[in-house]
XYZ file of C-alpha atoms in Angstrom:
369
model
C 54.985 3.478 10.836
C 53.978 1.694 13.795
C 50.077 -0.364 13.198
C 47.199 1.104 15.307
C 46.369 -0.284 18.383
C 43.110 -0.896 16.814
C 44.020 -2.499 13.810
C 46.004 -4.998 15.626
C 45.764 -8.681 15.824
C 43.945 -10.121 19.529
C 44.675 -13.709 20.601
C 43.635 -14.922 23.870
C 42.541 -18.201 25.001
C 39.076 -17.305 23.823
C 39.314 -15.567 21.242
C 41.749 -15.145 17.715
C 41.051 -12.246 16.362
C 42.093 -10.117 13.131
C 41.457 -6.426 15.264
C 40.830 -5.325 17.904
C 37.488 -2.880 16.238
C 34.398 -4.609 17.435
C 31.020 -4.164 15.996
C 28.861 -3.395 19.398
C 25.400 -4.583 19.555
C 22.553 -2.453 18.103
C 18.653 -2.384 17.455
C 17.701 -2.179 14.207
C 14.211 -3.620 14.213
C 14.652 -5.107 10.501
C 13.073 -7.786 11.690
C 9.926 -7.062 10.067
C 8.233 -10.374 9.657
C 5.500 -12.628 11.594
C 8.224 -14.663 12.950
C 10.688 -12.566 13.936
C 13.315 -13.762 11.986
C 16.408 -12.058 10.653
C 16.855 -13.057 7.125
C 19.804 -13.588 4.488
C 18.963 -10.595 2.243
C 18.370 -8.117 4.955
C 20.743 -9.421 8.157
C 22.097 -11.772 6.211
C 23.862 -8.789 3.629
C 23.751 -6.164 6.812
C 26.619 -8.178 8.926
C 28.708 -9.801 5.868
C 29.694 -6.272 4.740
C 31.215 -5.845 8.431
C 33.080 -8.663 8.864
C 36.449 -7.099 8.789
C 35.607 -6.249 12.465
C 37.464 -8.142 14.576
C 34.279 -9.652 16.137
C 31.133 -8.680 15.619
C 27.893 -8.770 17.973
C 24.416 -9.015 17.049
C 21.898 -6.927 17.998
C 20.314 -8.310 21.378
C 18.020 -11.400 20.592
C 14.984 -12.176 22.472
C 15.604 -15.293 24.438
C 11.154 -16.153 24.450
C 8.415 -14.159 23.663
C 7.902 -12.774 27.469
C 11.938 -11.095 26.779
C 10.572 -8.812 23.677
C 10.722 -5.231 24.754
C 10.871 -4.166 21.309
C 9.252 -3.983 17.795
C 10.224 -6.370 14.990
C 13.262 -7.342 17.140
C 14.222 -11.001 16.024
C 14.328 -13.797 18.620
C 16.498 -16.996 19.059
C 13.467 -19.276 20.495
C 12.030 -20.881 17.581
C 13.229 -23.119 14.552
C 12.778 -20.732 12.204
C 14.484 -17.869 13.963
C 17.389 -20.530 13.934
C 17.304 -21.057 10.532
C 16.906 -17.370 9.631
C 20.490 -16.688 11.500
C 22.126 -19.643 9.995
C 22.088 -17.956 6.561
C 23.756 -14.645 8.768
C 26.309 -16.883 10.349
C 27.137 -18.320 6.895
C 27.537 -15.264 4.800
C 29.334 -13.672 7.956
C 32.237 -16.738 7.940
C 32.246 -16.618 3.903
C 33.800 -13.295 4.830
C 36.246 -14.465 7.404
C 34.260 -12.609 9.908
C 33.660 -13.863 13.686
C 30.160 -13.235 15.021
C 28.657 -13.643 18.410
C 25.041 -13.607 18.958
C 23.718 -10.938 22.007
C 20.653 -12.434 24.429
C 18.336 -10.490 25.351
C 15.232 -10.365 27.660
C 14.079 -6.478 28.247
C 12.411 -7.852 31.424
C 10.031 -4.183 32.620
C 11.420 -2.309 29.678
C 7.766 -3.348 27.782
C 4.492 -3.200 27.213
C 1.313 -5.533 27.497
C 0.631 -4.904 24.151
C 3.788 -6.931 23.131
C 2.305 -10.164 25.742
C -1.258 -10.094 24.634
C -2.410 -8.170 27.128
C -0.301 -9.606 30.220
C 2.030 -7.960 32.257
C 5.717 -7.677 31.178
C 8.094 -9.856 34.123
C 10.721 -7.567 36.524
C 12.409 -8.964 39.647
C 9.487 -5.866 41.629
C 6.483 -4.803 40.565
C 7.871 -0.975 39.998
C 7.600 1.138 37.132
C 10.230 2.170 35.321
C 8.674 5.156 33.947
C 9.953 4.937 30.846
C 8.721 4.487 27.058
C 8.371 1.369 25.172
C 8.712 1.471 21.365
C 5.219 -1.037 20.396
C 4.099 -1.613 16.463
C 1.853 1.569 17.386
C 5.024 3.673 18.090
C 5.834 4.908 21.979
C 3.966 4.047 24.857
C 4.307 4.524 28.770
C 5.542 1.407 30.398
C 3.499 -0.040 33.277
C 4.708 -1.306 36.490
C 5.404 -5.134 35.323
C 4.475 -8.371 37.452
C 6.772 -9.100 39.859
C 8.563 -12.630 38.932
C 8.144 -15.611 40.910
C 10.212 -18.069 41.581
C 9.172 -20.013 38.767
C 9.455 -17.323 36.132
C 12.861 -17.145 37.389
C 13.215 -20.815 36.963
C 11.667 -20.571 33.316
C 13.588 -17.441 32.084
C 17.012 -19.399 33.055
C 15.782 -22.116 31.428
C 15.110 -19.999 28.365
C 18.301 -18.842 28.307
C 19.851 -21.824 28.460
C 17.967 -22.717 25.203
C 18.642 -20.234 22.976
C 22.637 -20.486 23.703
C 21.831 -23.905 22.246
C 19.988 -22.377 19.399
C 22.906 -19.961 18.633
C 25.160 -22.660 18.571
C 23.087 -24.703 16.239
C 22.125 -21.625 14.558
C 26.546 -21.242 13.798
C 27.229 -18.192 16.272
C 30.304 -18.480 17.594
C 29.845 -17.245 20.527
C 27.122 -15.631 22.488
C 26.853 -12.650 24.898
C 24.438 -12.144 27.429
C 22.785 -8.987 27.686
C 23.237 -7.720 31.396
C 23.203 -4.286 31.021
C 21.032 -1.055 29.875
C 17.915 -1.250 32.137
C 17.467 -4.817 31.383
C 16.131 -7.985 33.001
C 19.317 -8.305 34.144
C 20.176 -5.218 34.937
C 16.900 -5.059 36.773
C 17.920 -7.505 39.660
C 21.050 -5.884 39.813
C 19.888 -2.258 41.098
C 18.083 -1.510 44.351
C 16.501 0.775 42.863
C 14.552 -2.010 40.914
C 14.880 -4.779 43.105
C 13.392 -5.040 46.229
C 12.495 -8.272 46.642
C 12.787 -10.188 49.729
C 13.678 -13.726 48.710
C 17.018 -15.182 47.654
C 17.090 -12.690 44.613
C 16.619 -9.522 46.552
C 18.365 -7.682 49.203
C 22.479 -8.241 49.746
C 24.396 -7.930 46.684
C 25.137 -11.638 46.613
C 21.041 -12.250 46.370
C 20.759 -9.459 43.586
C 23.010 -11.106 41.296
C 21.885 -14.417 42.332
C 19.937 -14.729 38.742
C 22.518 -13.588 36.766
C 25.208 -16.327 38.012
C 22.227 -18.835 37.906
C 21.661 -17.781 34.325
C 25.391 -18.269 33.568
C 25.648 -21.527 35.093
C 22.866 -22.789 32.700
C 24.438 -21.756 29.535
C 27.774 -23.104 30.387
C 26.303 -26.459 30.336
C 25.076 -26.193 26.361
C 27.981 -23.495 25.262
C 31.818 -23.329 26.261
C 32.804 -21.053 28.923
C 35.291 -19.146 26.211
C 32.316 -18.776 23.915
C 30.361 -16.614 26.591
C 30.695 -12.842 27.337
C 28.548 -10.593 29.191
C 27.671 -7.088 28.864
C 27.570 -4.534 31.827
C 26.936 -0.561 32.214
C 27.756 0.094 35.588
C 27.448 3.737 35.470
C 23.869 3.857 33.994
C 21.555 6.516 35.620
C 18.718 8.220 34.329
C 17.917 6.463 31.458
C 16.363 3.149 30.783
C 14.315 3.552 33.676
C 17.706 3.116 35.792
C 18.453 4.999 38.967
C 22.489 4.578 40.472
C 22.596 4.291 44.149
C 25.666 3.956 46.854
C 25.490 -0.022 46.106
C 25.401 -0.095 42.463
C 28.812 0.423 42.204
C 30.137 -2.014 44.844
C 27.267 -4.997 43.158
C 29.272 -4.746 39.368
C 32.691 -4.846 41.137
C 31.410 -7.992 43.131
C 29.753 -9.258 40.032
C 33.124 -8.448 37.587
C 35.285 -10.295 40.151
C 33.454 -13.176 40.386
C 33.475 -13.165 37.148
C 37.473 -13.905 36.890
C 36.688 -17.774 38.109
C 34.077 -18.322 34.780
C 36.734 -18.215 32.179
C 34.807 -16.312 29.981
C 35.595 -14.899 26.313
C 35.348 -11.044 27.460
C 33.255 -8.816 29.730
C 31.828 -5.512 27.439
C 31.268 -2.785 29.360
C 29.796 0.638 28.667
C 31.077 4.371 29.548
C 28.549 6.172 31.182
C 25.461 7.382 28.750
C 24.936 10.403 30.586
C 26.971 12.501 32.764
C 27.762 11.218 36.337
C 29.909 13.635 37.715
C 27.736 15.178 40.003
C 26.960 11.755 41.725
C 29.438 10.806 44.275
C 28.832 7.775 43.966
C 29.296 6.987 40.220
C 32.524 6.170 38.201
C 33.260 8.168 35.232
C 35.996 6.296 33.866
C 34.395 2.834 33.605
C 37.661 0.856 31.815
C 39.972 2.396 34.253
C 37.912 1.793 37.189
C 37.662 -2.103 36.358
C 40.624 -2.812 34.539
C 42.602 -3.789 37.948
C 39.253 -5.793 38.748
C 39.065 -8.168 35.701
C 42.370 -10.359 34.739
C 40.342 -11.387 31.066
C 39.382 -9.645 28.026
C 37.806 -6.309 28.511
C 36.054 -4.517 25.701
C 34.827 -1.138 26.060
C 32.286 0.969 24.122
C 30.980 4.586 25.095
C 30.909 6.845 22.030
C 34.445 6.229 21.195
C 36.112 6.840 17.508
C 39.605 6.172 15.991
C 41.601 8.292 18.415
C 39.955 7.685 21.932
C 39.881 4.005 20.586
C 43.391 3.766 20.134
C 44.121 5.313 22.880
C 42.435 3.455 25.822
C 44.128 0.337 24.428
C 47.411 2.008 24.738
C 46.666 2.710 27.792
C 45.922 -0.707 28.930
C 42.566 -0.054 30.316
C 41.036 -1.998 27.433
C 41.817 -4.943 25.292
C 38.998 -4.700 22.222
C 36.928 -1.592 21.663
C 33.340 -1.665 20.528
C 31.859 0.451 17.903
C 28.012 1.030 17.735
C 26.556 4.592 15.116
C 30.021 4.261 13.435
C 29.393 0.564 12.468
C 25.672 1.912 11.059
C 27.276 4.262 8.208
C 30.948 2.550 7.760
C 30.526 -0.636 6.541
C 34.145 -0.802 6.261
C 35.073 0.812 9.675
C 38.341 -0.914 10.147
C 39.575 -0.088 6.102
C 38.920 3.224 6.711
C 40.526 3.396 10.230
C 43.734 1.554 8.283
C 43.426 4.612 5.480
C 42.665 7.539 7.634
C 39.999 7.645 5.454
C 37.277 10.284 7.140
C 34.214 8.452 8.725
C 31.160 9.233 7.236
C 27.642 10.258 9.030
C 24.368 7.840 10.190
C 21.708 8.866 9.440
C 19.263 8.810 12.804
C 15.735 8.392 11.133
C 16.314 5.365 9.524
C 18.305 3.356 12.667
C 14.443 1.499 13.157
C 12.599 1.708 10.179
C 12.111 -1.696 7.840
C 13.570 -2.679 4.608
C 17.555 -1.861 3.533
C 17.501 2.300 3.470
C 19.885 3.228 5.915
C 20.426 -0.602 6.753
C 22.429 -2.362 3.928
C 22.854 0.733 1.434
C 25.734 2.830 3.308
C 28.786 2.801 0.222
C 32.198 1.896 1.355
C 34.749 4.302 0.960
C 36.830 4.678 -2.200
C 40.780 5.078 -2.162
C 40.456 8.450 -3.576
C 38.560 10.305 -0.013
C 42.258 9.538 1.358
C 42.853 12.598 3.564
């Protein structure tokens, strides 16, 4: 019998991998400590019993302090956030796993009470009317403090030094975190943006910070060590609003993108349904599979079938997998048995300690169906 798409070996330039399943990027907020550190019994265990993915990412890491959006989120800023992911790295390679770290600044997507008191950054001082999750549970957002040119400046700058940390922290390989209402993300949309400067305004300007940010960490980390994450077709959630240009400013962005060499672009299906907004695209692989000449991974609520599929299809070359990584520790063994998937549960994806973290059991030969 012929091997799954999925289950079959990737080799590019980049990137040598055993699969093509890919362990997407999720918050867990296990992070439950005064430093913000992941550690070896919690992320350390967590990861290791995934590393037959192909590649796995980490949940997005806060790049400084002013990037947390989130509670007990860990970061990638300090020494002993560095030291806390070299015990993941390690047990993650003991397992012949591959593991890239995702950074992350939430930019508007947070709350004062996260910045003592101070205003979260955005490229425009506009609300996103949205919620942010604080240690007291939900709150409204507020409309954020515009950035200056010098918190631009900074935030590159930050960027720039946690790609160093991941590097020293054993990653290898780091994604940036463009996508989902985001800092980045931010800059990217009208909607968000409308600053006058040499950030705001034409599509080149709006993605000026982004490219700026990419530069920077392509002087501390490889180019083939570097992917980026995009949703194109976000709308409506995440405090993000599509608009006749958001379209044309990822296809600019994702061509540009084929002179940076870079280990993959990840991009998302739409989270909602589009296809009432002329504008949108509701088949984001297909749509920028002619655009990009690298690796394209895609995620969007896909399983074993739709996974195998788009590959075969050539509109993807790695597929990412997000609430069945949660409750399938062994995703790829049971994709290779046809072994049934089993179910997350939802009210533990952000609580502390290992329940519905670390204690998900693999599957046993004998659920064969």
């Amino acid at each position: 019998m012929e091997e799954q798409s999925l289950l079959q070996s990737y080799h590019s330039k980049a990137l040598d991998l055993k699969n093509r399943v890919v362990m997407a990027p999720m918050t867990r907020s296990r992070a439950a400590n005064d430093e913000k550190k992941p550690t070896a019994e919690l992320q350390g265990r967590y990861y290791a019993q995934r590393a037959s993915a192909g590649l796995i990412i980490t949940e997005g890491s806060q790049v400084s302090e002013e990037a947390v959006g989130y509670v007990n989120t860990p970061g990638i800023h300090t020494q002993a956030q560095i030291e806390g992911w070299k015990t993941v790295t390690k047990k993650v390679h003991e397992e012949k796993g591959k593991i890239f770290i995702q950074l992350w600044h939430v930019g508007r997507m947070s709350h004062p009470d996260f910045h003592d008191g101070e205003l979260p950054l955005a490229p425009s001082a506009i609300n996103p009317e949205a919620e942010s999750y604080t240690p007291d549970g939900f709150k409204d957002t507020v409309t954020p403090k515009a950035m200056t040119t010098a918190d631009i400046k900074r935030t590159i700058d930050d960027f720039k030094k946690a790609a160093k940390n991941a590097m020293e922290a054993g990653f290898d390989g780091v994604e940036i975190h463009s996508s989902n209402g985001y800092l980045f993300h931010q800059f990217f949309n009208r909607t968000s943006n409308v600053r006058t400067d040499e950030y705001g305004g034409s599509i080149e300007n709006r993605t000026r910070f982004f490219f700026e940010v990419l530069d920077a960490i392509k002087t501390v980390v490889p180019s083939h060590k570097i992917g980026a994450r995009f949703n194109p077709s976000l709308h409506g959630v995440f405090g993000t609003t599509m608009d006749e240009e958001t379209i044309p400013t990822f296809e600019y962005i994702i061509e540009k993108l084929n002179a940076h060499d870079l280990a993959y672009i990840h991009l998302s299906e739409p989270f909602t349904d589009v296809s009432d907004l002329p504008f949108a695209v509701t088949e984001i692989a297909k749509h920028f599979r002619p655009i990009y000449k690298g690796t394209l991974m895609i995620n969007g609520g896909f399983d074993q079938q739709s996974g195998n599929a788009i590959i075969e299809a050539g509109n993807a070359d790695l597929v990412s997998f997000a609430k069945l990584y949660i409750s399938n520790p062994d995703l790829v063994e049971r994709f290779a048995a046809h072994v049934e998937v089993a179910d997350w549960d939802k009210d533990t994806f952000y609580t502390p300690g290992p329940e519905g973290y670390t204690d998900y059991p693999k599957a046993t030969t004998t659920q064969n169906s």
